[in-house]
Tab-separated table of C-alpha atoms in Angstrom:
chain	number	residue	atom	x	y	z
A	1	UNK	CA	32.537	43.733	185.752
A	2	UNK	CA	29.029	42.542	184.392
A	3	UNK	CA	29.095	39.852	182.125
A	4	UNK	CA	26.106	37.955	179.836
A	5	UNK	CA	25.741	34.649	179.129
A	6	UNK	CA	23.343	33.216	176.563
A	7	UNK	CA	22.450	29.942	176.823
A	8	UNK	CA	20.747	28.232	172.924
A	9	UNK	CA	19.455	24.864	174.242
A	10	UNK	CA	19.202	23.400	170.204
A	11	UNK	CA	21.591	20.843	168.823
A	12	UNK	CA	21.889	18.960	165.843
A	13	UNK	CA	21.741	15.501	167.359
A	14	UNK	CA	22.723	14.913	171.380
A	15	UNK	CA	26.336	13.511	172.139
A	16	UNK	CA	26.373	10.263	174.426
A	17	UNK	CA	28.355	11.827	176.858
A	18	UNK	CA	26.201	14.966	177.149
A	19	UNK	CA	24.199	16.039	179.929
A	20	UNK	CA	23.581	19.797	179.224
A	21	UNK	CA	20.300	21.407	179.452
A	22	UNK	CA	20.072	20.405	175.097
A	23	UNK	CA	17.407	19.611	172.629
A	24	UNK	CA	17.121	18.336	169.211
A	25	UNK	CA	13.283	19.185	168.411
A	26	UNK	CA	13.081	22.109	166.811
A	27	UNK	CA	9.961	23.741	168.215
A	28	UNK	CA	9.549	23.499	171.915
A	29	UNK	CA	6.862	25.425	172.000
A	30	UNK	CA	5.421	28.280	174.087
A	31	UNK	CA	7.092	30.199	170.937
A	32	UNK	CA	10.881	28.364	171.970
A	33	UNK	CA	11.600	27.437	168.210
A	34	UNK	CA	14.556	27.664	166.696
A	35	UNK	CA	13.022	30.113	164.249
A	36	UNK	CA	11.481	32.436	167.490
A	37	UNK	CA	14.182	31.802	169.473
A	38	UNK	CA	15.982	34.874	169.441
A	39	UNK	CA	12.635	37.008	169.786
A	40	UNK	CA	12.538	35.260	173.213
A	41	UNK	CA	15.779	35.844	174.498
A	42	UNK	CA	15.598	38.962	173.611
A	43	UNK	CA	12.362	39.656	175.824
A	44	UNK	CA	13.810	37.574	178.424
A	45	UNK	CA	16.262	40.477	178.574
A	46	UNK	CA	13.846	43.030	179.109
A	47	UNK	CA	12.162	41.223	181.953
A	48	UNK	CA	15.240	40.960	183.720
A	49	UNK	CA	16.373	44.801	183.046
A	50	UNK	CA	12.557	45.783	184.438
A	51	UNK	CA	13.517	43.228	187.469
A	52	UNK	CA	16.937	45.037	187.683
A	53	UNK	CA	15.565	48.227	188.071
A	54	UNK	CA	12.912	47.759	190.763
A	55	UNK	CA	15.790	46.035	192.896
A	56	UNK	CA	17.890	49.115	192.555
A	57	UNK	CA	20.669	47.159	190.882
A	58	UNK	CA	22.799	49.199	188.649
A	59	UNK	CA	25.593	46.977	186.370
A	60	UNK	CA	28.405	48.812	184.420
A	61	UNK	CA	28.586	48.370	180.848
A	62	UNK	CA	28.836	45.025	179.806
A	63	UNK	CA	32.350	43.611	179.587
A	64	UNK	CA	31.800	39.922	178.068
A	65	UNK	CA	28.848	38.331	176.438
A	66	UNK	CA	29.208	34.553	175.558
A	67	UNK	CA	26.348	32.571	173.758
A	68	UNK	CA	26.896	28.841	174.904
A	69	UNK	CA	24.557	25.683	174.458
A	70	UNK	CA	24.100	23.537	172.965
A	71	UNK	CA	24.618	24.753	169.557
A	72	UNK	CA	24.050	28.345	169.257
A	73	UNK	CA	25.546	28.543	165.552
A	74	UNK	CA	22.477	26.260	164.762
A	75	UNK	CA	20.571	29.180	164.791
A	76	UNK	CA	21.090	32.074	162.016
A	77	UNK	CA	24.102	34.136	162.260
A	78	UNK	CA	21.498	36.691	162.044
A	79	UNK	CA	19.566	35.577	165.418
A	80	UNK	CA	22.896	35.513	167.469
A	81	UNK	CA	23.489	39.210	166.226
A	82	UNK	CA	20.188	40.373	166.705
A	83	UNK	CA	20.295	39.050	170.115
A	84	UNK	CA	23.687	41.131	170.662
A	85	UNK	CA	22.375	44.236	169.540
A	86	UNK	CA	19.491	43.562	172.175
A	87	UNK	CA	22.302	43.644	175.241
A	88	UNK	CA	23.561	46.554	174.017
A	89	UNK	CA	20.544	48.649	174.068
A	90	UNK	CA	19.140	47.375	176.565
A	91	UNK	CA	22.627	46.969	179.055
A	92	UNK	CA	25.436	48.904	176.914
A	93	UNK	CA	28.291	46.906	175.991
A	94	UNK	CA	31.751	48.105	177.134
A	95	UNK	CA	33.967	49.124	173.875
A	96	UNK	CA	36.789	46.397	174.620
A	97	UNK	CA	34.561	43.839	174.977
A	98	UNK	CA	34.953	40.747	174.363
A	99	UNK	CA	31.933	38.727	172.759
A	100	UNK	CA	31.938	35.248	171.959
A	101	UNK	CA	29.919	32.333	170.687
A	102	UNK	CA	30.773	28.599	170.890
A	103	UNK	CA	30.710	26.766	167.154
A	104	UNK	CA	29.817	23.498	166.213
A	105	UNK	CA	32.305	23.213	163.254
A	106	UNK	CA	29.841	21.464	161.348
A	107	UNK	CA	27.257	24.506	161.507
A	108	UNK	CA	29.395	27.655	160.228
A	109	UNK	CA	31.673	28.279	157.054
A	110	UNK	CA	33.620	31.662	156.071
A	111	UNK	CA	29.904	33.392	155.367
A	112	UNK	CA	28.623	32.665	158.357
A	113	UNK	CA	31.559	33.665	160.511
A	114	UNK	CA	31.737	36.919	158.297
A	115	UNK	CA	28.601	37.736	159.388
A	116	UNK	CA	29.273	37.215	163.297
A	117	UNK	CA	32.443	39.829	162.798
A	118	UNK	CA	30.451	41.999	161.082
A	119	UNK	CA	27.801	42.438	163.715
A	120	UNK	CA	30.338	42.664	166.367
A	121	UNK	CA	31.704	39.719	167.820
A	122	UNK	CA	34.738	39.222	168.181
A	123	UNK	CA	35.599	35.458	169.035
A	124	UNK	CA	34.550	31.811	168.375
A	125	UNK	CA	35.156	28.578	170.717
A	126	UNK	CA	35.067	25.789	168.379
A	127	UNK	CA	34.226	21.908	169.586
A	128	UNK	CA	37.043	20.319	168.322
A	129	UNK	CA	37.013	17.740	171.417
A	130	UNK	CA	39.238	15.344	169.194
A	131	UNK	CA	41.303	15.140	166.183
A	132	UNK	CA	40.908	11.228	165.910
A	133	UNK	CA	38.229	9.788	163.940
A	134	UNK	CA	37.431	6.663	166.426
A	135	UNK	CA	37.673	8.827	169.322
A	136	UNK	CA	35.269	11.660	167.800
A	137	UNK	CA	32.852	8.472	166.865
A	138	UNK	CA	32.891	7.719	170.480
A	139	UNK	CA	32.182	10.928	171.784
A	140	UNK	CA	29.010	10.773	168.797
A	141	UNK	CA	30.669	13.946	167.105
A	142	UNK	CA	30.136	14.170	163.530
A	143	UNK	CA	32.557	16.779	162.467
A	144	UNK	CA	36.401	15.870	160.482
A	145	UNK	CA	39.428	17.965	161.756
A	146	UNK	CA	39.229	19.391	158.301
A	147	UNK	CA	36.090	21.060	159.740
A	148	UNK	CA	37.620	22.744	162.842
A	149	UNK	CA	40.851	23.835	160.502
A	150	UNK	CA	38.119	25.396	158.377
A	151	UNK	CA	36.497	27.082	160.718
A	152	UNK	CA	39.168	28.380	162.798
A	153	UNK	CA	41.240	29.752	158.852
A	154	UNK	CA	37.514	31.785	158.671
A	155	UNK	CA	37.854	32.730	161.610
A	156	UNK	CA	41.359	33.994	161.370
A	157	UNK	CA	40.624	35.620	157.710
A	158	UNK	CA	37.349	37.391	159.573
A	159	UNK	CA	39.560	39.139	162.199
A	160	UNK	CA	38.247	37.345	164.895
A	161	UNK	CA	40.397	35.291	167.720
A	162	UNK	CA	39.544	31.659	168.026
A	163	UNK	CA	39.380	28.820	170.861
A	164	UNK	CA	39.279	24.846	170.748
A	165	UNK	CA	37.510	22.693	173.423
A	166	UNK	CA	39.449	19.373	173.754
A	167	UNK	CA	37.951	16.323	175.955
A	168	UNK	CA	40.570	13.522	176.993
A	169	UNK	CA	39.788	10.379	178.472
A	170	UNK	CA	37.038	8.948	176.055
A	171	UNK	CA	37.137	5.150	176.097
A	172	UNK	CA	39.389	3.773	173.669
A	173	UNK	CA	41.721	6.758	173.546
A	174	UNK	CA	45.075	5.893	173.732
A	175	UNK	CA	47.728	8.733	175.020
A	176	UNK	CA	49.045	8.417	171.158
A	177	UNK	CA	45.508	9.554	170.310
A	178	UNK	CA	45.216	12.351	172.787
A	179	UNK	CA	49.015	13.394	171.676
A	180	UNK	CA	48.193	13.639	168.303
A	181	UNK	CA	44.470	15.707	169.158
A	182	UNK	CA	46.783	18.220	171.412
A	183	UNK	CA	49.407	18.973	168.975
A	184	UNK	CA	46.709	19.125	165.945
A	185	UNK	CA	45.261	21.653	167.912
A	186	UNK	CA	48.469	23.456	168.391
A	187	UNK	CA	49.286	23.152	164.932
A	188	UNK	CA	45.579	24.776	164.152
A	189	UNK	CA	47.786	28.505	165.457
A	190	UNK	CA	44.548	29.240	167.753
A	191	UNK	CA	46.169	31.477	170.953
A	192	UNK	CA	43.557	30.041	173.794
A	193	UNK	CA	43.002	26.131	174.024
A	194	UNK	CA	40.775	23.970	176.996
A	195	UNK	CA	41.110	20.943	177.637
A	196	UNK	CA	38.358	18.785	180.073
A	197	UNK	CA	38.205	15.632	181.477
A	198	UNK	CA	35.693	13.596	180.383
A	199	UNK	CA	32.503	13.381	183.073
A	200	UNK	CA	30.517	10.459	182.699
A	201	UNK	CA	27.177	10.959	184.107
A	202	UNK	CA	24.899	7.939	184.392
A	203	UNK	CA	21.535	9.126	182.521
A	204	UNK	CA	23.558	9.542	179.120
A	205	UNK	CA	24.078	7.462	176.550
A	206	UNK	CA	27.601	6.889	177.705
A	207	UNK	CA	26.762	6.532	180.860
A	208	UNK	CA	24.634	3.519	180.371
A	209	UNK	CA	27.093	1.947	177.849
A	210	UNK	CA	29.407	1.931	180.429
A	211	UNK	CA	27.179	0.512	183.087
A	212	UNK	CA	26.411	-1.974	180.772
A	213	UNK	CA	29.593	-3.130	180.196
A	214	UNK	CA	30.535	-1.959	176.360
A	215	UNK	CA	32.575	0.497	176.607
A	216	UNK	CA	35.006	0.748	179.214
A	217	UNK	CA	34.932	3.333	182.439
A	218	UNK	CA	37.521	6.525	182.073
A	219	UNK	CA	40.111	6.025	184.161
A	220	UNK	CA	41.670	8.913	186.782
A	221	UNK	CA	45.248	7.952	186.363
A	222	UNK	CA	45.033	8.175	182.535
A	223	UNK	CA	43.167	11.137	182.581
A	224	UNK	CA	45.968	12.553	185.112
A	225	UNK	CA	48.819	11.535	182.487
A	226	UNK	CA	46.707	12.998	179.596
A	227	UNK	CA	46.603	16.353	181.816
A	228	UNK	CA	50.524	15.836	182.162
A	229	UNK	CA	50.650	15.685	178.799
A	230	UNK	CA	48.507	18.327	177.618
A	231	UNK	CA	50.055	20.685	179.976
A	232	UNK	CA	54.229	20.034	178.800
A	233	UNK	CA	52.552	20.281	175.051
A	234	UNK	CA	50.696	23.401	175.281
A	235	UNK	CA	53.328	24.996	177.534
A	236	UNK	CA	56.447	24.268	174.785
A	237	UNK	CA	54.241	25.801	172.347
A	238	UNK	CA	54.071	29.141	174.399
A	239	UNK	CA	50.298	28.408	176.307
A	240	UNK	CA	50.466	29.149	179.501
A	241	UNK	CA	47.816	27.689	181.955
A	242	UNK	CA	45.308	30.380	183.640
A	243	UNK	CA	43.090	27.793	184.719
A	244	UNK	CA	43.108	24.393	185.857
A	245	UNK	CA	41.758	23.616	182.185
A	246	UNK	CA	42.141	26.578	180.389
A	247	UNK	CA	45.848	27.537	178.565
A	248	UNK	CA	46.582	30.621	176.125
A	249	UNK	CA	48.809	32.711	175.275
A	250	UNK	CA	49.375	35.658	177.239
A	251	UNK	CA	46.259	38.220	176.504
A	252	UNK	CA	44.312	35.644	175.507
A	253	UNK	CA	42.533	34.313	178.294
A	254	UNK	CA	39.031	34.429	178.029
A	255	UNK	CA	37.443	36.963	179.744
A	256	UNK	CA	34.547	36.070	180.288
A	257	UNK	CA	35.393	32.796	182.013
A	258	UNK	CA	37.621	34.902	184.501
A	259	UNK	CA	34.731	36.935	185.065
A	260	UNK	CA	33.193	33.554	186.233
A	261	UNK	CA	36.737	32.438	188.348
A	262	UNK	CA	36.637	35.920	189.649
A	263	UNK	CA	32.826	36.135	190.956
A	264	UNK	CA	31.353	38.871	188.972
A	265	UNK	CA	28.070	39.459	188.476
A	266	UNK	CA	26.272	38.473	185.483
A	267	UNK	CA	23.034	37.491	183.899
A	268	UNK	CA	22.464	34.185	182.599
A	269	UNK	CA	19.703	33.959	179.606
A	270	UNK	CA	18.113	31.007	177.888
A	271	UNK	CA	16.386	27.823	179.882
A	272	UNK	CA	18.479	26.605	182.733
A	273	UNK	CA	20.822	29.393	182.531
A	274	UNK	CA	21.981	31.059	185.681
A	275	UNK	CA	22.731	34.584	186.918
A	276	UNK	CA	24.881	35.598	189.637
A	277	UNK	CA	24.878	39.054	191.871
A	278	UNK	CA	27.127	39.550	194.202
A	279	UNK	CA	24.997	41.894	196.101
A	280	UNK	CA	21.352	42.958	195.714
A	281	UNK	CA	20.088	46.292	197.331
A	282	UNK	CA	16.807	46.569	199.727
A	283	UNK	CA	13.828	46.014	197.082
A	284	UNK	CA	10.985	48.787	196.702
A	285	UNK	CA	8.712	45.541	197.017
A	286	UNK	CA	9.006	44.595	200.917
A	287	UNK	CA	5.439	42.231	200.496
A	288	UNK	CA	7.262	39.671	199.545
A	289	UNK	CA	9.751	37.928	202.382
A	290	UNK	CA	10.329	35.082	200.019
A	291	UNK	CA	13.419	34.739	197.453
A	292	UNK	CA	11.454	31.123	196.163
A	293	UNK	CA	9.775	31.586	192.928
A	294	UNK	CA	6.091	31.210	192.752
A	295	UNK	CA	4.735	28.177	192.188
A	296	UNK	CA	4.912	27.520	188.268
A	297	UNK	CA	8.029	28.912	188.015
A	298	UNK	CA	9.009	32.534	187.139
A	299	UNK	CA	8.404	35.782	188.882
A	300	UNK	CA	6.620	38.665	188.010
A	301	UNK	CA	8.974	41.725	186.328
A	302	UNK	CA	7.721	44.328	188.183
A	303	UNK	CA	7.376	41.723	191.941
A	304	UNK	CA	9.946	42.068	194.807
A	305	UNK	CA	12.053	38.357	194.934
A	306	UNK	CA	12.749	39.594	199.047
A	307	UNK	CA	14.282	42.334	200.457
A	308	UNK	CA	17.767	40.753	200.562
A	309	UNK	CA	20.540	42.816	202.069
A	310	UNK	CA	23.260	44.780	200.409
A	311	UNK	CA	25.734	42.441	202.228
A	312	UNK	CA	23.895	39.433	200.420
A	313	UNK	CA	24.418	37.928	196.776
A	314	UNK	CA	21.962	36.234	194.991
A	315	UNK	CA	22.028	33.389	192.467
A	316	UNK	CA	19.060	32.455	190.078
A	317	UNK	CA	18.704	29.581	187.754
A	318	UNK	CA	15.919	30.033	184.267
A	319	UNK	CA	13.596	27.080	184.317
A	320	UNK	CA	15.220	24.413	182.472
A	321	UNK	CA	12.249	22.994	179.607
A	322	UNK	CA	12.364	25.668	177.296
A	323	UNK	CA	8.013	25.486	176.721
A	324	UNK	CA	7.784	26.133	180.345
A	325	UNK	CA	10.567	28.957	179.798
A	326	UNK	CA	8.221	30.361	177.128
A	327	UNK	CA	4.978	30.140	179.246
A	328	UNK	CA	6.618	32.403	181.927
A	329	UNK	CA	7.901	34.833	178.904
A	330	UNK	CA	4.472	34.952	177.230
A	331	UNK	CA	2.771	35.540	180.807
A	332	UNK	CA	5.155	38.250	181.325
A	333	UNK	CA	7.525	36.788	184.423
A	334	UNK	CA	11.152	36.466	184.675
A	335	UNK	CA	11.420	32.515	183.685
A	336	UNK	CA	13.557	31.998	186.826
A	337	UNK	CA	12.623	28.458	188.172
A	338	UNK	CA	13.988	29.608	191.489
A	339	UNK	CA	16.760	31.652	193.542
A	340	UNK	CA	18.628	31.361	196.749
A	341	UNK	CA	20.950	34.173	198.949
A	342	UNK	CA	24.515	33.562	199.135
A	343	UNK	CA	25.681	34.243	201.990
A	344	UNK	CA	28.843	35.271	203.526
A	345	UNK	CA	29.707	31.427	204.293
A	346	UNK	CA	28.797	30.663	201.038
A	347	UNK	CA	30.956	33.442	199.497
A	348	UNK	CA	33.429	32.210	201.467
A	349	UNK	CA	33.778	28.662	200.215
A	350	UNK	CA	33.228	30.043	196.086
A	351	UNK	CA	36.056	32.260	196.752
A	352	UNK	CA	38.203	29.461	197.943
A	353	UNK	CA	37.120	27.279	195.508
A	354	UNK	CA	37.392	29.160	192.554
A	355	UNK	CA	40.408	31.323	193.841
A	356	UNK	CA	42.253	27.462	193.911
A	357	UNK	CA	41.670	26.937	190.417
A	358	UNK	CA	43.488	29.627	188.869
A	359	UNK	CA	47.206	30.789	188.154
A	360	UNK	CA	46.795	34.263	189.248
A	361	UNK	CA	46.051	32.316	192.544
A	362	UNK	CA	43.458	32.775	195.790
A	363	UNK	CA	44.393	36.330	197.884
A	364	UNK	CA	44.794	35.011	201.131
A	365	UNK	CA	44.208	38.852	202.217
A	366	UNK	CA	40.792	38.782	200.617
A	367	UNK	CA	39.831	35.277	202.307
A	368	UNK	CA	40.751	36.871	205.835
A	369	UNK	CA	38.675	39.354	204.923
A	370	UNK	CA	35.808	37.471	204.049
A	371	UNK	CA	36.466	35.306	206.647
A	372	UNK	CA	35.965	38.303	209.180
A	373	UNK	CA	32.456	38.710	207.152
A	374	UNK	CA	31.296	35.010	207.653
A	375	UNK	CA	32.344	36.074	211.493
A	376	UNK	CA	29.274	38.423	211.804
A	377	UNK	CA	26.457	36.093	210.777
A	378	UNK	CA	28.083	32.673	211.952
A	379	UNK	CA	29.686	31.215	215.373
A	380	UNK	CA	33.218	32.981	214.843
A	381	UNK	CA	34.835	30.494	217.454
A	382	UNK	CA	34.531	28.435	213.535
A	383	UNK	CA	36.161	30.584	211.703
A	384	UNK	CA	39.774	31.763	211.750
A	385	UNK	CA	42.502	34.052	209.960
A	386	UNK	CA	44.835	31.862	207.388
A	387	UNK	CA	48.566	32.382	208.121
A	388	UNK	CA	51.043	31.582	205.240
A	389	UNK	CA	52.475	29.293	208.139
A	390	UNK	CA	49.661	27.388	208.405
A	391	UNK	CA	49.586	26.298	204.838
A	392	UNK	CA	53.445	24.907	205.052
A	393	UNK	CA	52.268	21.252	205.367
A	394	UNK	CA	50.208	22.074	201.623
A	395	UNK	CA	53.504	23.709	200.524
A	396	UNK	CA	56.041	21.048	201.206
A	397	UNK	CA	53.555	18.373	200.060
A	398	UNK	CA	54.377	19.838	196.596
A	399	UNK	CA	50.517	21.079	196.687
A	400	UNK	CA	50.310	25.053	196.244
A	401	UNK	CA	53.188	28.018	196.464
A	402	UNK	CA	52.670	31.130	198.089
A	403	UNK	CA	53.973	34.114	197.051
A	404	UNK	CA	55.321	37.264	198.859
A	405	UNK	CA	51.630	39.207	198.243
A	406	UNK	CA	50.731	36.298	199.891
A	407	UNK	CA	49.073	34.900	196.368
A	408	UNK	CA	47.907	30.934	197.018
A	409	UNK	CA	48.574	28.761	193.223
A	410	UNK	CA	48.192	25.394	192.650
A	411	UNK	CA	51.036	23.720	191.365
A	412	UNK	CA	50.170	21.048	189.182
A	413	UNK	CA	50.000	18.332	191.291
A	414	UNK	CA	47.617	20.417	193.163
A	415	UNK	CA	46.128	21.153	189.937
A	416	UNK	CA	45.653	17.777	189.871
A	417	UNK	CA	44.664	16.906	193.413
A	418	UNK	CA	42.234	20.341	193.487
A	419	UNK	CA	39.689	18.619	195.565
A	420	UNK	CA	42.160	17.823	198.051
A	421	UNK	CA	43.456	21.168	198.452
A	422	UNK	CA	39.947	22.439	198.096
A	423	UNK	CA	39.108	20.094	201.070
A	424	UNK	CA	42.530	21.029	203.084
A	425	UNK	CA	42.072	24.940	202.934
A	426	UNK	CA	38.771	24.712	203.787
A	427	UNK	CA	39.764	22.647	207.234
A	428	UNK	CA	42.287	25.936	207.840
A	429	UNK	CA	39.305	27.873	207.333
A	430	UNK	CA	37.047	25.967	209.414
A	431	UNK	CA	33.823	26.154	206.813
């Protein structure tokens, strides 16, 4: 699978809790308007299909394309199409696939969302976050439930399949409140729902508050019994979880987030965006020994990042201010601020760790496997095979199940307690 993800740093106004790569100026410049912003992407793309090329990396069709942010309905329906039709000349785009773009419910109505089916997508992730008005002034959210109904009844008339981000845990929220936001949600008739604890981070607006002393700290054993809650609501109504915070009915999951889960490759566009490969052939370019990005950031398109081994991935990151993402556009360089190898230890532990997070559950075949790869290029005496015996303790502590295709799944306390059995698996491991 090769999936695309396009990352529209432009909001409307910044939420106190968030610390995404966002911006509420509408010209950042080095041409990264809101009006030009499309134009960019779309050369962005080119740079990296040029880069592609000269490393001898050939992607299938592509199978998802998401356009996060941010706000990326604050741009023209127009712009997010026109961006579309770029990936699909320039990478193909599979026929089944699946093409979404999260929605502000305050930035689309029926004619906007017509025009998104019409040029080919063919799902929307709305921000609900909350269907209770003191909770959504908390989180700074300026949309009414009567705004994500709207949207998702568009949605529904346009043909297209719809998804609602909830956050639990906002100070102030009582478990009545996050009740009634689940089951208005459930009531909305969207098949895929997610559901995130709320991260404070200290250099938001939240975060300070909080230090401060005005609004009170989340707490983890609420959150847990909101998760409890969430998960007996969404599971009556016939959502099943696939994720640790991601429930839908089955043939609904998103598919581009198990792309993610599942370590595909794909390309991330847009400043701060990141891409993923999860191996890179010898480059035509051996006069470069470096994978860093030259000072500045960005790389030329037609310059060797290293000659990195077949049995190597490779993960990139854009430069996060969107003028300085320009600058390396206009000059003609992949805007990557910098990249690293992954390598087979490092492939180990994201396999474990996303593996644990889902219901189809972590191969324990395919970590002995892998394991025997982080063998070659590490002290093996470290590493060693995972029986299904070892991971009894885990299993009686009410922690994971294992299956007879020896298939490792959370259960939901472990769901809960993922860092835990994150932490345990990787002591049986020995990374």
């Amino acid at each position: 699978m090769f999936e695309v993800y396009i990352h529209v740093p432009f909001c409307l106004r910044r939420c106190g809790y968030c610390d995404f790569n966002t911006y509420t100026a509408t010209d950042l410049g080095a041409g990264a308007s809101r009006g030009n912003y499309a134009n960019m992407v779309i050369r962005e793309m080119k740079l990296t299909k040029q880069w592609q090329l000269d490393h001898g990396i050939e992607e299938p069709p592509v199978s998802t394309v998401f356009f996060g942010g941010g706000t990326p309905t604050i741009l023209a329906a127009r712009d997010l199409v026109a961006m579309l039709d770029a990936v699909r000349k320039i990478w193909d785009i599979a026929p089944d696939a699946e093409i979404t773009t999260e929605a502000n419910p305050d930035t689309v109505n029926e004619y906007y969302i017509n025009e998104l089916a019409a040029g080919g997508f063919t799902r929307v992730s709305f921000g609900m976050q909350s269907a209770v008005p003191h909770v959504l002034k908390t989180l700074d959210r300026t949309h009414t439930p009567a705004n994500v109904a709207a949207g998702v009844n568009a949605a529904n008339k346009a043909g297209l399949r719809s998804s609602v981000d909830l956050i639990y845990g906002a100070p102030g929220e009582s478990l009545d409140d996050w009740r009634t936001s689940v089951t208005t949600a459930i009531d909305l008739g969207v098949n895929h729902i997610s559901a995130y604890a709320l991260t404070v981070e200290p250099t938001t607006k939240m975060g300070r508050q909080i230090a401060a002393g005005t609004l009170p700290k989340p707490n983890d054993d609420d959150e847990a019994a909101k998760y409890e809650i969430a998960d007996d609501l969404f599971a009556a109504a016939g959502l099943e979880w696939y994720e640790v915070s991601n429930w839908a009915r089955p043939g609904y999951e998103s598919q581009h987030n198990l792309g993610y889960w599942r370590n595909v490759d794909w390309v991330g566009l847009g400043p701060g965006a990141h891409s993923h490969y999860n191996a890179v052939t010898e480059a035509d370019h051996p006069q470069s020994a470096s994978l860093t990005a030259p000072a500045g950031g960005g790389c030329p398109a037609d310059a060797g990042l290293g000659v990195v081994s077949v049995s190597h991935g490779l993960r990139s990151w854009d430069i996060a201010h969107p003028r300085l993402w320009g600058t390396a556009i206009n000059e003609n360089r992949v805007p990557w601020a910098d990249s690293e190898t992954i390598t087979p230890e490092e492939n180990l532990e994201e396999l474990i760790m996303l593996g644990l997070r889902l219901h189809e559950g972590l191969d324990l075949d395919r970590i002995n496997r892998a394991i025997n790869d982080a063998g070659m290029s590490s002290t093996p005496q470290t590493l060693r095979t995972v029986s299904v015996d070892q991971l009894a303790p885990m299993v009686s502590e009410g922690l994971i199940t294992v299956s007879d295709n020896h298939r490792v799944v959370p259960t939901r306390r472990g769901r809960l307690l993922n860092d835990s059995v994150i932490e345990q698996f990787f002591d049986f491991v020995g990374v």
